[in-house]
PDB file of C-alpha atoms and ligand atoms in Angstrom:
ATOM      1  CA  UNK A   1     159.254   3.438-166.313  1.00 70.00           C
ATOM      2  CA  UNK A   2     161.807   4.498-168.697  1.00 80.00           C
ATOM      3  CA  UNK A   3     161.351   5.149-171.727  1.00 90.00           C
ATOM      4  CA  UNK A   4     162.157   1.718-173.928  1.00 97.00           C
ATOM      5  CA  UNK A   5     163.136   2.441-177.371  1.00 97.00           C
ATOM      6  CA  UNK A   6     164.268  -1.614-177.959  1.00 98.00           C
ATOM      7  CA  UNK A   7     161.157  -3.264-175.789  1.00 98.00           C
ATOM      8  CA  UNK A   8     157.613  -2.870-174.794  1.00 98.00           C
ATOM      9  CA  UNK A   9     156.716  -3.286-170.855  1.00 98.00           C
ATOM     10  CA  UNK A  10     153.977  -4.294-169.365  1.00 98.00           C
ATOM     11  CA  UNK A  11     152.464  -5.174-166.035  1.00 98.00           C
ATOM     12  CA  UNK A  12     149.844  -8.069-165.624  1.00 98.00           C
ATOM     13  CA  UNK A  13     148.540  -8.187-162.093  1.00 97.00           C
ATOM     14  CA  UNK A  14     151.754  -9.388-160.491  1.00 98.00           C
ATOM     15  CA  UNK A  15     153.356 -10.554-163.733  1.00 98.00           C
ATOM     16  CA  UNK A  16     155.906  -8.233-165.498  1.00 98.00           C
ATOM     17  CA  UNK A  17     156.055  -8.771-169.535  1.00 98.00           C
ATOM     18  CA  UNK A  18     158.926  -7.950-171.729  1.00 98.00           C
ATOM     19  CA  UNK A  19     158.555  -8.123-175.122  1.00 98.00           C
ATOM     20  CA  UNK A  20     161.242  -7.671-177.985  1.00 98.00           C
ATOM     21  CA  UNK A  21     160.094  -4.917-180.214  1.00 98.00           C
ATOM     22  CA  UNK A  22     162.897  -5.018-183.136  1.00 98.00           C
ATOM     23  CA  UNK A  23     160.699  -6.171-185.638  1.00 97.00           C
ATOM     24  CA  UNK A  24     162.631  -4.975-188.826  1.00 96.00           C
ATOM     25  CA  UNK A  25     165.599  -7.092-187.457  1.00 98.00           C
ATOM     26  CA  UNK A  26     163.769  -9.979-186.776  1.00 98.00           C
ATOM     27  CA  UNK A  27     164.222  -8.693-182.317  1.00 98.00           C
ATOM     28  CA  UNK A  28     167.848  -9.524-183.024  1.00 98.00           C
ATOM     29  CA  UNK A  29     169.673  -8.571-179.609  1.00 98.00           C
ATOM     30  CA  UNK A  30     171.705  -5.153-180.129  1.00 97.00           C
ATOM     31  CA  UNK A  31     173.580  -4.174-177.612  1.00 97.00           C
ATOM     32  CA  UNK A  32     170.901  -0.929-177.003  1.00 97.00           C
ATOM     33  CA  UNK A  33     168.309  -4.056-176.704  1.00 98.00           C
ATOM     34  CA  UNK A  34     170.513  -6.164-174.594  1.00 98.00           C
ATOM     35  CA  UNK A  35     170.787  -3.076-171.751  1.00 98.00           C
ATOM     36  CA  UNK A  36     166.876  -2.023-171.961  1.00 98.00           C
ATOM     37  CA  UNK A  37     165.589  -5.792-171.059  1.00 98.00           C
ATOM     38  CA  UNK A  38     168.337  -6.441-168.500  1.00 98.00           C
ATOM     39  CA  UNK A  39     167.171  -3.001-166.985  1.00 98.00           C
ATOM     40  CA  UNK A  40     163.520  -3.883-167.211  1.00 98.00           C
ATOM     41  CA  UNK A  41     164.048  -7.452-166.173  1.00 98.00           C
ATOM     42  CA  UNK A  42     165.901  -6.163-163.125  1.00 98.00           C
ATOM     43  CA  UNK A  43     163.436  -2.906-162.386  1.00 98.00           C
ATOM     44  CA  UNK A  44     160.814  -6.086-162.255  1.00 98.00           C
ATOM     45  CA  UNK A  45     162.939  -8.129-159.672  1.00 98.00           C
ATOM     46  CA  UNK A  46     163.476  -5.570-157.531  1.00 98.00           C
ATOM     47  CA  UNK A  47     159.651  -4.774-157.630  1.00 98.00           C
ATOM     48  CA  UNK A  48     157.830  -6.157-154.560  1.00 97.00           C
ATOM     49  CA  UNK A  49     154.365  -5.852-156.695  1.00 97.00           C
ATOM     50  CA  UNK A  50     155.980  -8.428-158.999  1.00 98.00           C
ATOM     51  CA  UNK A  51     156.640 -12.607-158.681  1.00 98.00           C
ATOM     52  CA  UNK A  52     157.498 -13.879-161.977  1.00 98.00           C
ATOM     53  CA  UNK A  53     157.951 -12.336-165.471  1.00 98.00           C
ATOM     54  CA  UNK A  54     157.686 -13.288-169.180  1.00 99.00           C
ATOM     55  CA  UNK A  55     159.695 -12.378-172.369  1.00 99.00           C
ATOM     56  CA  UNK A  56     158.134 -12.763-175.777  1.00 98.00           C
ATOM     57  CA  UNK A  57     159.169 -11.679-179.205  1.00 98.00           C
ATOM     58  CA  UNK A  58     156.776 -11.346-182.384  1.00 98.00           C
ATOM     59  CA  UNK A  59     154.680 -14.135-184.218  1.00 98.00           C
ATOM     60  CA  UNK A  60     157.804 -14.521-186.383  1.00 98.00           C
ATOM     61  CA  UNK A  61     160.395 -14.267-184.139  1.00 98.00           C
ATOM     62  CA  UNK A  62     161.696 -14.769-180.532  1.00 98.00           C
ATOM     63  CA  UNK A  63     164.878 -13.139-181.428  1.00 98.00           C
ATOM     64  CA  UNK A  64     167.116 -13.995-184.553  1.00 98.00           C
ATOM     65  CA  UNK A  65     170.409 -14.048-182.376  1.00 98.00           C
ATOM     66  CA  UNK A  66     173.556 -11.368-181.753  1.00 98.00           C
ATOM     67  CA  UNK A  67     173.039  -8.253-183.958  1.00 98.00           C
ATOM     68  CA  UNK A  68     175.001  -9.340-187.487  1.00 98.00           C
ATOM     69  CA  UNK A  69     175.488  -5.727-188.765  1.00 97.00           C
ATOM     70  CA  UNK A  70     176.911  -4.274-185.202  1.00 96.00           C
ATOM     71  CA  UNK A  71     179.125  -7.402-184.738  1.00 96.00           C
ATOM     72  CA  UNK A  72     180.586  -7.682-188.372  1.00 97.00           C
ATOM     73  CA  UNK A  73     182.742  -4.554-187.885  1.00 94.00           C
ATOM     74  CA  UNK A  74     184.405  -5.742-184.511  1.00 97.00           C
ATOM     75  CA  UNK A  75     188.049  -6.712-183.865  1.00 97.00           C
ATOM     76  CA  UNK A  76     189.069  -8.947-181.279  1.00 98.00           C
ATOM     77  CA  UNK A  77     190.628  -6.378-179.338  1.00 98.00           C
ATOM     78  CA  UNK A  78     187.357  -4.510-179.674  1.00 98.00           C
ATOM     79  CA  UNK A  79     185.540  -7.515-178.373  1.00 98.00           C
ATOM     80  CA  UNK A  80     187.683  -8.494-175.496  1.00 98.00           C
ATOM     81  CA  UNK A  81     188.138  -4.719-174.181  1.00 98.00           C
ATOM     82  CA  UNK A  82     184.569  -4.269-173.808  1.00 97.00           C
ATOM     83  CA  UNK A  83     183.568  -7.979-172.806  1.00 97.00           C
ATOM     84  CA  UNK A  84     181.065  -8.359-175.804  1.00 97.00           C
ATOM     85  CA  UNK A  85     177.818 -10.177-174.769  1.00 98.00           C
ATOM     86  CA  UNK A  86     179.375 -10.050-170.897  1.00 98.00           C
ATOM     87  CA  UNK A  87     176.444  -8.103-170.178  1.00 98.00           C
ATOM     88  CA  UNK A  88     174.372 -10.893-169.984  1.00 98.00           C
ATOM     89  CA  UNK A  89     175.964 -12.226-167.402  1.00 98.00           C
ATOM     90  CA  UNK A  90     173.318  -9.850-165.243  1.00 98.00           C
ATOM     91  CA  UNK A  91     170.665 -12.759-166.628  1.00 98.00           C
ATOM     92  CA  UNK A  92     171.591 -15.476-164.387  1.00 98.00           C
ATOM     93  CA  UNK A  93     171.725 -13.474-161.523  1.00 98.00           C
ATOM     94  CA  UNK A  94     167.418 -12.490-161.899  1.00 98.00           C
ATOM     95  CA  UNK A  95     165.695 -14.072-158.733  1.00 98.00           C
ATOM     96  CA  UNK A  96     162.466 -14.243-159.555  1.00 98.00           C
ATOM     97  CA  UNK A  97     161.365 -16.708-162.053  1.00 98.00           C
ATOM     98  CA  UNK A  98     161.333 -16.030-166.296  1.00 99.00           C
ATOM     99  CA  UNK A  99     159.795 -17.704-168.612  1.00 99.00           C
ATOM    100  CA  UNK A 100     160.461 -17.640-172.637  1.00 99.00           C
ATOM    101  CA  UNK A 101     157.036 -17.346-174.674  1.00 99.00           C
ATOM    102  CA  UNK A 102     158.699 -18.450-177.813  1.00 99.00           C
ATOM    103  CA  UNK A 103     157.211 -18.397-181.621  1.00 98.00           C
ATOM    104  CA  UNK A 104     159.077 -18.255-184.683  1.00 98.00           C
ATOM    105  CA  UNK A 105     162.603 -17.846-184.866  1.00 98.00           C
ATOM    106  CA  UNK A 106     164.971 -18.561-181.617  1.00 99.00           C
ATOM    107  CA  UNK A 107     168.744 -18.562-183.022  1.00 98.00           C
ATOM    108  CA  UNK A 108     171.961 -18.642-182.243  1.00 98.00           C
ATOM    109  CA  UNK A 109     171.672 -15.882-179.093  1.00 98.00           C
ATOM    110  CA  UNK A 110     167.925 -16.132-179.281  1.00 98.00           C
ATOM    111  CA  UNK A 111     167.648 -19.536-178.740  1.00 99.00           C
ATOM    112  CA  UNK A 112     170.669 -18.651-175.956  1.00 98.00           C
ATOM    113  CA  UNK A 113     168.832 -16.423-174.300  1.00 98.00           C
ATOM    114  CA  UNK A 114     165.321 -18.795-174.555  1.00 99.00           C
ATOM    115  CA  UNK A 115     167.456 -21.214-172.193  1.00 98.00           C
ATOM    116  CA  UNK A 116     168.483 -18.299-169.942  1.00 98.00           C
ATOM    117  CA  UNK A 117     164.617 -18.122-169.006  1.00 98.00           C
ATOM    118  CA  UNK A 118     163.823 -20.220-166.207  1.00 98.00           C
ATOM    119  CA  UNK A 119     161.467 -22.409-168.556  1.00 98.00           C
ATOM    120  CA  UNK A 120     160.600 -21.795-172.168  1.00 98.00           C
ATOM    121  CA  UNK A 121     156.814 -22.322-173.542  1.00 99.00           C
ATOM    122  CA  UNK A 122     156.832 -23.087-177.159  1.00 98.00           C
ATOM    123  CA  UNK A 123     154.470 -21.783-180.015  1.00 98.00           C
ATOM    124  CA  UNK A 124     154.009 -24.813-181.992  1.00 98.00           C
ATOM    125  CA  UNK A 125     155.546 -22.774-185.178  1.00 98.00           C
ATOM    126  CA  UNK A 126     158.752 -22.107-183.110  1.00 98.00           C
ATOM    127  CA  UNK A 127     162.021 -23.071-184.401  1.00 98.00           C
ATOM    128  CA  UNK A 128     165.725 -23.137-182.535  1.00 98.00           C
ATOM    129  CA  UNK A 129     169.222 -23.176-183.914  1.00 98.00           C
ATOM    130  CA  UNK A 130     172.876 -22.355-183.290  1.00 98.00           C
ATOM    131  CA  UNK A 131     173.673 -21.025-186.833  1.00 98.00           C
ATOM    132  CA  UNK A 132     176.821 -19.623-185.297  1.00 98.00           C
ATOM    133  CA  UNK A 133     179.276 -21.746-186.787  1.00 98.00           C
ATOM    134  CA  UNK A 134     177.567 -20.487-190.414  1.00 98.00           C
ATOM    135  CA  UNK A 135     178.925 -17.351-189.905  1.00 98.00           C
ATOM    136  CA  UNK A 136     182.144 -18.779-189.002  1.00 98.00           C
ATOM    137  CA  UNK A 137     181.783 -18.125-184.755  1.00 98.00           C
ATOM    138  CA  UNK A 138     180.622 -20.154-182.243  1.00 98.00           C
ATOM    139  CA  UNK A 139     178.035 -19.518-179.258  1.00 98.00           C
ATOM    140  CA  UNK A 140     178.776 -17.069-177.239  1.00 98.00           C
ATOM    141  CA  UNK A 141     175.598 -16.472-174.834  1.00 98.00           C
ATOM    142  CA  UNK A 142     175.690 -20.006-172.942  1.00 97.00           C
ATOM    143  CA  UNK A 143     174.684 -22.319-175.669  1.00 98.00           C
ATOM    144  CA  UNK A 144     177.652 -24.567-176.259  1.00 98.00           C
ATOM    145  CA  UNK A 145     177.121 -25.230-172.319  1.00 97.00           C
ATOM    146  CA  UNK A 146     173.227 -24.666-171.577  1.00 97.00           C
ATOM    147  CA  UNK A 147     171.720 -26.888-174.753  1.00 98.00           C
ATOM    148  CA  UNK A 148     174.043 -29.995-173.624  1.00 98.00           C
ATOM    149  CA  UNK A 149     172.662 -29.768-169.707  1.00 96.00           C
ATOM    150  CA  UNK A 150     169.341 -29.326-171.538  1.00 97.00           C
ATOM    151  CA  UNK A 151     169.334 -31.838-174.558  1.00 98.00           C
ATOM    152  CA  UNK A 152     172.295 -33.824-173.985  1.00 98.00           C
ATOM    153  CA  UNK A 153     175.454 -33.969-175.737  1.00 98.00           C
ATOM    154  CA  UNK A 154     174.744 -35.683-179.011  1.00 98.00           C
ATOM    155  CA  UNK A 155     171.910 -32.835-180.017  1.00 98.00           C
ATOM    156  CA  UNK A 156     174.153 -30.644-178.673  1.00 98.00           C
ATOM    157  CA  UNK A 157     176.607 -31.253-180.923  1.00 98.00           C
ATOM    158  CA  UNK A 158     174.701 -31.829-183.860  1.00 98.00           C
ATOM    159  CA  UNK A 159     172.993 -28.353-183.249  1.00 98.00           C
ATOM    160  CA  UNK A 160     176.282 -26.506-182.738  1.00 98.00           C
ATOM    161  CA  UNK A 161     178.379 -28.122-185.179  1.00 98.00           C
ATOM    162  CA  UNK A 162     175.793 -28.086-188.326  1.00 98.00           C
ATOM    163  CA  UNK A 163     173.815 -25.263-187.496  1.00 98.00           C
ATOM    164  CA  UNK A 164     170.300 -27.599-187.904  1.00 98.00           C
ATOM    165  CA  UNK A 165     167.581 -25.951-187.218  1.00 98.00           C
ATOM    166  CA  UNK A 166     164.949 -28.006-184.840  1.00 98.00           C
ATOM    167  CA  UNK A 167     161.011 -27.489-184.918  1.00 98.00           C
ATOM    168  CA  UNK A 168     159.338 -27.356-181.697  1.00 98.00           C
ATOM    169  CA  UNK A 169     158.369 -30.527-181.735  1.00 98.00           C
ATOM    170  CA  UNK A 170     161.975 -31.801-181.740  1.00 98.00           C
ATOM    171  CA  UNK A 171     162.746 -29.131-179.214  1.00 98.00           C
ATOM    172  CA  UNK A 172     160.238 -30.666-176.310  1.00 98.00           C
ATOM    173  CA  UNK A 173     160.930 -34.121-177.394  1.00 98.00           C
ATOM    174  CA  UNK A 174     164.600 -33.098-176.526  1.00 98.00           C
ATOM    175  CA  UNK A 175     163.906 -31.289-173.077  1.00 98.00           C
ATOM    176  CA  UNK A 176     164.603 -27.615-174.707  1.00 98.00           C
ATOM    177  CA  UNK A 177     161.386 -26.631-173.932  1.00 98.00           C
ATOM    178  CA  UNK A 178     158.659 -27.393-170.685  1.00 98.00           C
ATOM    179  CA  UNK A 179     155.385 -27.148-172.724  1.00 98.00           C
ATOM    180  CA  UNK A 180     154.386 -26.653-176.993  1.00 98.00           C
ATOM    181  CA  UNK A 181     151.207 -25.155-177.323  1.00 98.00           C
ATOM    182  CA  UNK A 182     148.979 -24.119-180.236  1.00 98.00           C
ATOM    183  CA  UNK A 183     150.954 -20.874-181.686  1.00 98.00           C
ATOM    184  CA  UNK A 184     147.701 -18.446-181.100  1.00 98.00           C
ATOM    185  CA  UNK A 185     147.805 -19.202-177.320  1.00 98.00           C
ATOM    186  CA  UNK A 186     151.346 -19.071-176.559  1.00 98.00           C
ATOM    187  CA  UNK A 187     151.939 -15.736-174.918  1.00 98.00           C
ATOM    188  CA  UNK A 188     148.492 -16.227-173.016  1.00 98.00           C
ATOM    189  CA  UNK A 189     149.848 -19.847-171.555  1.00 98.00           C
ATOM    190  CA  UNK A 190     152.665 -17.906-170.868  1.00 98.00           C
ATOM    191  CA  UNK A 191     151.228 -15.220-168.684  1.00 98.00           C
ATOM    192  CA  UNK A 192     148.904 -18.201-167.273  1.00 98.00           C
ATOM    193  CA  UNK A 193     151.858 -19.939-166.236  1.00 98.00           C
ATOM    194  CA  UNK A 194     153.897 -16.879-164.453  1.00 98.00           C
ATOM    195  CA  UNK A 195     150.542 -15.362-163.164  1.00 98.00           C
ATOM    196  CA  UNK A 196     150.427 -19.129-161.376  1.00 98.00           C
ATOM    197  CA  UNK A 197     153.797 -18.253-160.421  1.00 98.00           C
ATOM    198  CA  UNK A 198     153.689 -15.145-158.800  1.00 98.00           C
ATOM    199  CA  UNK A 199     150.491 -16.350-156.595  1.00 97.00           C
ATOM    200  CA  UNK A 200     152.718 -18.321-154.845  1.00 98.00           C
ATOM    201  CA  UNK A 201     154.697 -17.788-151.675  1.00 98.00           C
ATOM    202  CA  UNK A 202     157.666 -15.471-153.162  1.00 98.00           C
ATOM    203  CA  UNK A 203     160.311 -16.457-150.836  1.00 98.00           C
ATOM    204  CA  UNK A 204     159.675 -20.388-151.371  1.00 98.00           C
ATOM    205  CA  UNK A 205     159.670 -19.443-154.950  1.00 98.00           C
ATOM    206  CA  UNK A 206     162.981 -17.723-154.980  1.00 98.00           C
ATOM    207  CA  UNK A 207     164.362 -20.565-152.809  1.00 98.00           C
ATOM    208  CA  UNK A 208     162.952 -23.501-155.352  1.00 98.00           C
ATOM    209  CA  UNK A 209     164.550 -21.404-157.913  1.00 98.00           C
ATOM    210  CA  UNK A 210     167.574 -21.004-156.871  1.00 98.00           C
ATOM    211  CA  UNK A 211     167.776 -25.068-155.986  1.00 98.00           C
ATOM    212  CA  UNK A 212     166.907 -26.148-159.327  1.00 98.00           C
ATOM    213  CA  UNK A 213     169.779 -24.121-160.834  1.00 97.00           C
ATOM    214  CA  UNK A 214     172.163 -25.352-158.595  1.00 97.00           C
ATOM    215  CA  UNK A 215     171.295 -28.946-159.639  1.00 95.00           C
ATOM    216  CA  UNK A 216     173.428 -27.901-162.943  1.00 92.00           C
ATOM    217  CA  UNK A 217     176.117 -26.774-160.993  1.00 93.00           C
ATOM    218  CA  UNK A 218     177.046 -29.059-158.094  1.00 96.00           C
ATOM    219  CA  UNK A 219     177.052 -32.874-157.840  1.00 96.00           C
ATOM    220  CA  UNK A 220     173.789 -34.669-156.429  1.00 97.00           C
ATOM    221  CA  UNK A 221     175.446 -35.059-152.604  1.00 97.00           C
ATOM    222  CA  UNK A 222     176.246 -31.104-152.348  1.00 97.00           C
ATOM    223  CA  UNK A 223     172.661 -29.805-153.992  1.00 97.00           C
ATOM    224  CA  UNK A 224     170.952 -32.465-151.789  1.00 97.00           C
ATOM    225  CA  UNK A 225     172.344 -30.592-148.778  1.00 98.00           C
ATOM    226  CA  UNK A 226     171.868 -27.458-150.518  1.00 97.00           C
ATOM    227  CA  UNK A 227     167.947 -28.190-151.083  1.00 97.00           C
ATOM    228  CA  UNK A 228     167.828 -29.056-147.028  1.00 97.00           C
ATOM    229  CA  UNK A 229     168.552 -26.139-146.111  1.00 97.00           C
ATOM    230  CA  UNK A 230     166.516 -24.434-148.820  1.00 97.00           C
ATOM    231  CA  UNK A 231     163.561 -26.268-147.733  1.00 97.00           C
ATOM    232  CA  UNK A 232     164.825 -25.136-143.554  1.00 97.00           C
ATOM    233  CA  UNK A 233     164.475 -21.841-144.784  1.00 97.00           C
ATOM    234  CA  UNK A 234     160.845 -22.038-145.984  1.00 97.00           C
ATOM    235  CA  UNK A 235     159.945 -22.475-142.662  1.00 97.00           C
ATOM    236  CA  UNK A 236     161.564 -18.849-141.714  1.00 96.00           C
ATOM    237  CA  UNK A 237     158.416 -17.239-144.338  1.00 97.00           C
ATOM    238  CA  UNK A 238     155.090 -15.729-143.276  1.00 96.00           C
ATOM    239  CA  UNK A 239     154.000 -18.290-146.203  1.00 97.00           C
ATOM    240  CA  UNK A 240     154.917 -21.325-144.760  1.00 97.00           C
ATOM    241  CA  UNK A 241     152.550 -20.786-141.946  1.00 96.00           C
ATOM    242  CA  UNK A 242     149.842 -19.499-144.449  1.00 97.00           C
ATOM    243  CA  UNK A 243     150.039 -22.404-147.091  1.00 97.00           C
ATOM    244  CA  UNK A 244     149.577 -25.419-144.742  1.00 97.00           C
ATOM    245  CA  UNK A 245     146.967 -23.709-142.568  1.00 97.00           C
ATOM    246  CA  UNK A 246     144.927 -23.101-146.108  1.00 97.00           C
ATOM    247  CA  UNK A 247     145.533 -26.869-146.665  1.00 97.00           C
ATOM    248  CA  UNK A 248     144.587 -27.590-143.112  1.00 97.00           C
ATOM    249  CA  UNK A 249     141.513 -25.080-143.021  1.00 98.00           C
ATOM    250  CA  UNK A 250     140.700 -26.449-146.772  1.00 98.00           C
ATOM    251  CA  UNK A 251     140.871 -22.512-148.258  1.00 97.00           C
ATOM    252  CA  UNK A 252     142.990 -20.663-150.597  1.00 96.00           C
ATOM    253  CA  UNK A 253     146.111 -19.324-149.001  1.00 97.00           C
ATOM    254  CA  UNK A 254     146.603 -15.435-149.022  1.00 96.00           C
ATOM    255  CA  UNK A 255     150.460 -14.904-149.071  1.00 97.00           C
ATOM    256  CA  UNK A 256     151.917 -11.937-148.221  1.00 96.00           C
ATOM    257  CA  UNK A 257     154.893 -12.300-150.113  1.00 96.00           C
ATOM    258  CA  UNK A 258     156.987 -12.165-146.836  1.00 95.00           C
TER     259      UNK A 258
HETATM  260  N1  CAA B   1     171.203  -9.677-186.741  1.00 89.67           N
HETATM  261  C1  CAA B   1     170.800  -8.884-187.359  1.00 89.67           C
HETATM  262  N2  CAA B   1     170.004  -8.426-188.638  1.00 89.67           N
HETATM  263  C2  CAA B   1     169.189  -9.721-188.790  1.00 89.67           C
HETATM  264  C3  CAA B   1     169.511 -11.027-187.501  1.00 89.67           C
HETATM  265  C4  CAA B   1     170.301 -10.680-187.189  1.00 89.67           C
HETATM  266  N3  CAA B   1     171.114 -11.991-186.280  1.00 89.67           N
HETATM  267  N4  CAA B   1     168.991 -11.427-188.330  1.00 89.67           N
HETATM  268  C5  CAA B   1     167.954 -11.205-189.080  1.00 89.67           C
HETATM  269  N5  CAA B   1     168.503  -9.896-189.153  1.00 89.67           N
HETATM  270  C6  CAA B   1     167.687  -8.673-190.370  1.00 89.67           C
HETATM  271  C7  CAA B   1     168.263  -9.072-191.802  1.00 89.67           C
HETATM  272  O1  CAA B   1     169.543  -8.756-192.098  1.00 89.67           O
HETATM  273  C8  CAA B   1     166.685  -8.485-192.510  1.00 89.67           C
HETATM  274  O2  CAA B   1     167.416  -7.019-192.577  1.00 89.67           O
HETATM  275  P1  CAA B   1     166.843  -6.417-194.016  1.00 89.67           P
HETATM  276  O3  CAA B   1     165.634  -6.432-193.709  1.00 89.67           O
HETATM  277  O4  CAA B   1     167.368  -4.691-193.488  1.00 89.67           O
HETATM  278  O5  CAA B   1     167.775  -6.608-195.188  1.00 89.67           O
HETATM  279  C9  CAA B   1     165.338  -8.880-191.571  1.00 89.67           C
HETATM  280  O6  CAA B   1     165.842  -9.165-190.411  1.00 89.67           O
HETATM  281  C10 CAA B   1     164.687  -9.439-191.769  1.00 89.67           C
HETATM  282  O7  CAA B   1     165.163 -10.864-192.015  1.00 89.67           O
HETATM  283  P2  CAA B   1     165.751 -11.843-193.651  1.00 89.67           P
HETATM  284  O8  CAA B   1     165.368 -11.150-194.877  1.00 89.67           O
HETATM  285  O9  CAA B   1     166.525 -12.471-193.453  1.00 89.67           O
HETATM  286  O10 CAA B   1     163.989 -12.653-192.721  1.00 89.67           O
HETATM  287  P3  CAA B   1     163.703 -14.296-193.745  1.00 89.67           P
HETATM  288  O11 CAA B   1     162.468 -14.917-193.384  1.00 89.67           O
HETATM  289  O12 CAA B   1     164.721 -14.570-195.157  1.00 89.67           O
HETATM  290  O13 CAA B   1     165.143 -15.263-192.519  1.00 89.67           O
HETATM  291  C11 CAA B   1     166.536 -16.067-190.799  1.00 89.67           C
HETATM  292  C12 CAA B   1     164.535 -15.288-191.128  1.00 89.67           C
HETATM  293  C13 CAA B   1     166.187 -17.560-191.515  1.00 89.67           C
HETATM  294  C14 CAA B   1     165.801 -15.954-188.826  1.00 89.67           C
HETATM  295  C15 CAA B   1     167.828 -15.265-191.188  1.00 89.67           C
HETATM  296  O14 CAA B   1     167.061 -13.724-190.768  1.00 89.67           O
HETATM  297  C16 CAA B   1     169.025 -15.495-190.643  1.00 89.67           C
HETATM  298  O15 CAA B   1     169.211 -16.504-190.723  1.00 89.67           O
HETATM  299  N6  CAA B   1     169.037 -14.285-189.509  1.00 89.67           N
HETATM  300  C17 CAA B   1     170.289 -14.560-188.890  1.00 89.67           C
HETATM  301  C18 CAA B   1     170.618 -15.720-187.431  1.00 89.67           C
HETATM  302  C19 CAA B   1     171.633 -16.268-187.054  1.00 89.67           C
HETATM  303  O16 CAA B   1     172.979 -16.418-187.897  1.00 89.67           O
HETATM  304  N7  CAA B   1     171.638 -16.031-185.764  1.00 89.67           N
HETATM  305  C20 CAA B   1     172.970 -16.027-185.036  1.00 89.67           C
HETATM  306  C21 CAA B   1     173.647 -14.830-185.059  1.00 89.67           C
HETATM  307  S1  CAA B   1     175.393 -14.947-184.220  1.00 89.67           S
HETATM  308  C22 CAA B   1     174.905 -14.838-182.486  1.00 89.67           C
HETATM  309  O17 CAA B   1     173.540 -15.179-181.861  1.00 89.67           O
HETATM  310  C23 CAA B   1     176.488 -15.230-181.951  1.00 89.67           C
HETATM  311  C24 CAA B   1     175.466 -15.760-180.444  1.00 89.67           C
HETATM  312  O18 CAA B   1     176.318 -16.570-179.506  1.00 89.67           O
HETATM  313  C25 CAA B   1     175.294 -14.782-179.219  1.00 89.67           C
END
């Protein structure tokens, strides 16, 4: 494994875990951290021994956003020429599921990173917000696009235009997170969910993730056609025969993930 300095990487059986590890900057997403995180996730994505991934931060902060110190000196010409934040385009290309385990602040790019995850399990101490407007800018890692998909236009406008933070309960009620759990259980719950996913027939998991994301990109009729083809494709996997045989024989399936 490469020597990372901004993150810590572990495996738990078939689950790959990445902890953001810049505690002094509340896990602000500097360029080096972004590259290490994406390198680590892509390595897990390519590893046949891994079936799902979890990203987490610290108790105080999942991530407090893009690194304001790093960003503050950049000119328009520089951000344009280097395509600042363009590195995050690598995230949606991950094929295996990624769960965000969020405690504390998930602000700006931190909230946007949580929304890039396939779903979020939040501790009851989590707080989400898009405060970019208070810095004179706007979200640049998907906040204006993924937030309205998840929570609707009214709350998205409220958060993006006022910079107001919402707590875990409001985030759950709005559909930003899948589950809220007692703070101390956040990572354990996320690992458990990831372990459940990682036990399933991997090709079916990949097809399912792709189909759910397609719902955000196309109209209903096209989405339903896509889903039917993905469903048909599961019949080409070893796991389809094994999963159904195991049900009929009243035993646990032994998936080969092929
Ligand atoms: N970038 C760089 N450093 C950050 C940071 C960030 N986004 N957030 C916090 N830090 C640093 C602070 O500068 C501070 O460092 P020093 O000790 O060297 O001064 C350290 O982390 C601890 O932070 P605070 O002292 O501010 O901690 P707090 O508990 O008083 O406040 C907070 C916590 C409310 C999260 C506050 O730190 C804060 O508001 N952070 C900025 C949040 C923000 O505006 N995020 C959006 C960034 S822009 C963006 O993300 C654009 C995009 O769409 C990609």
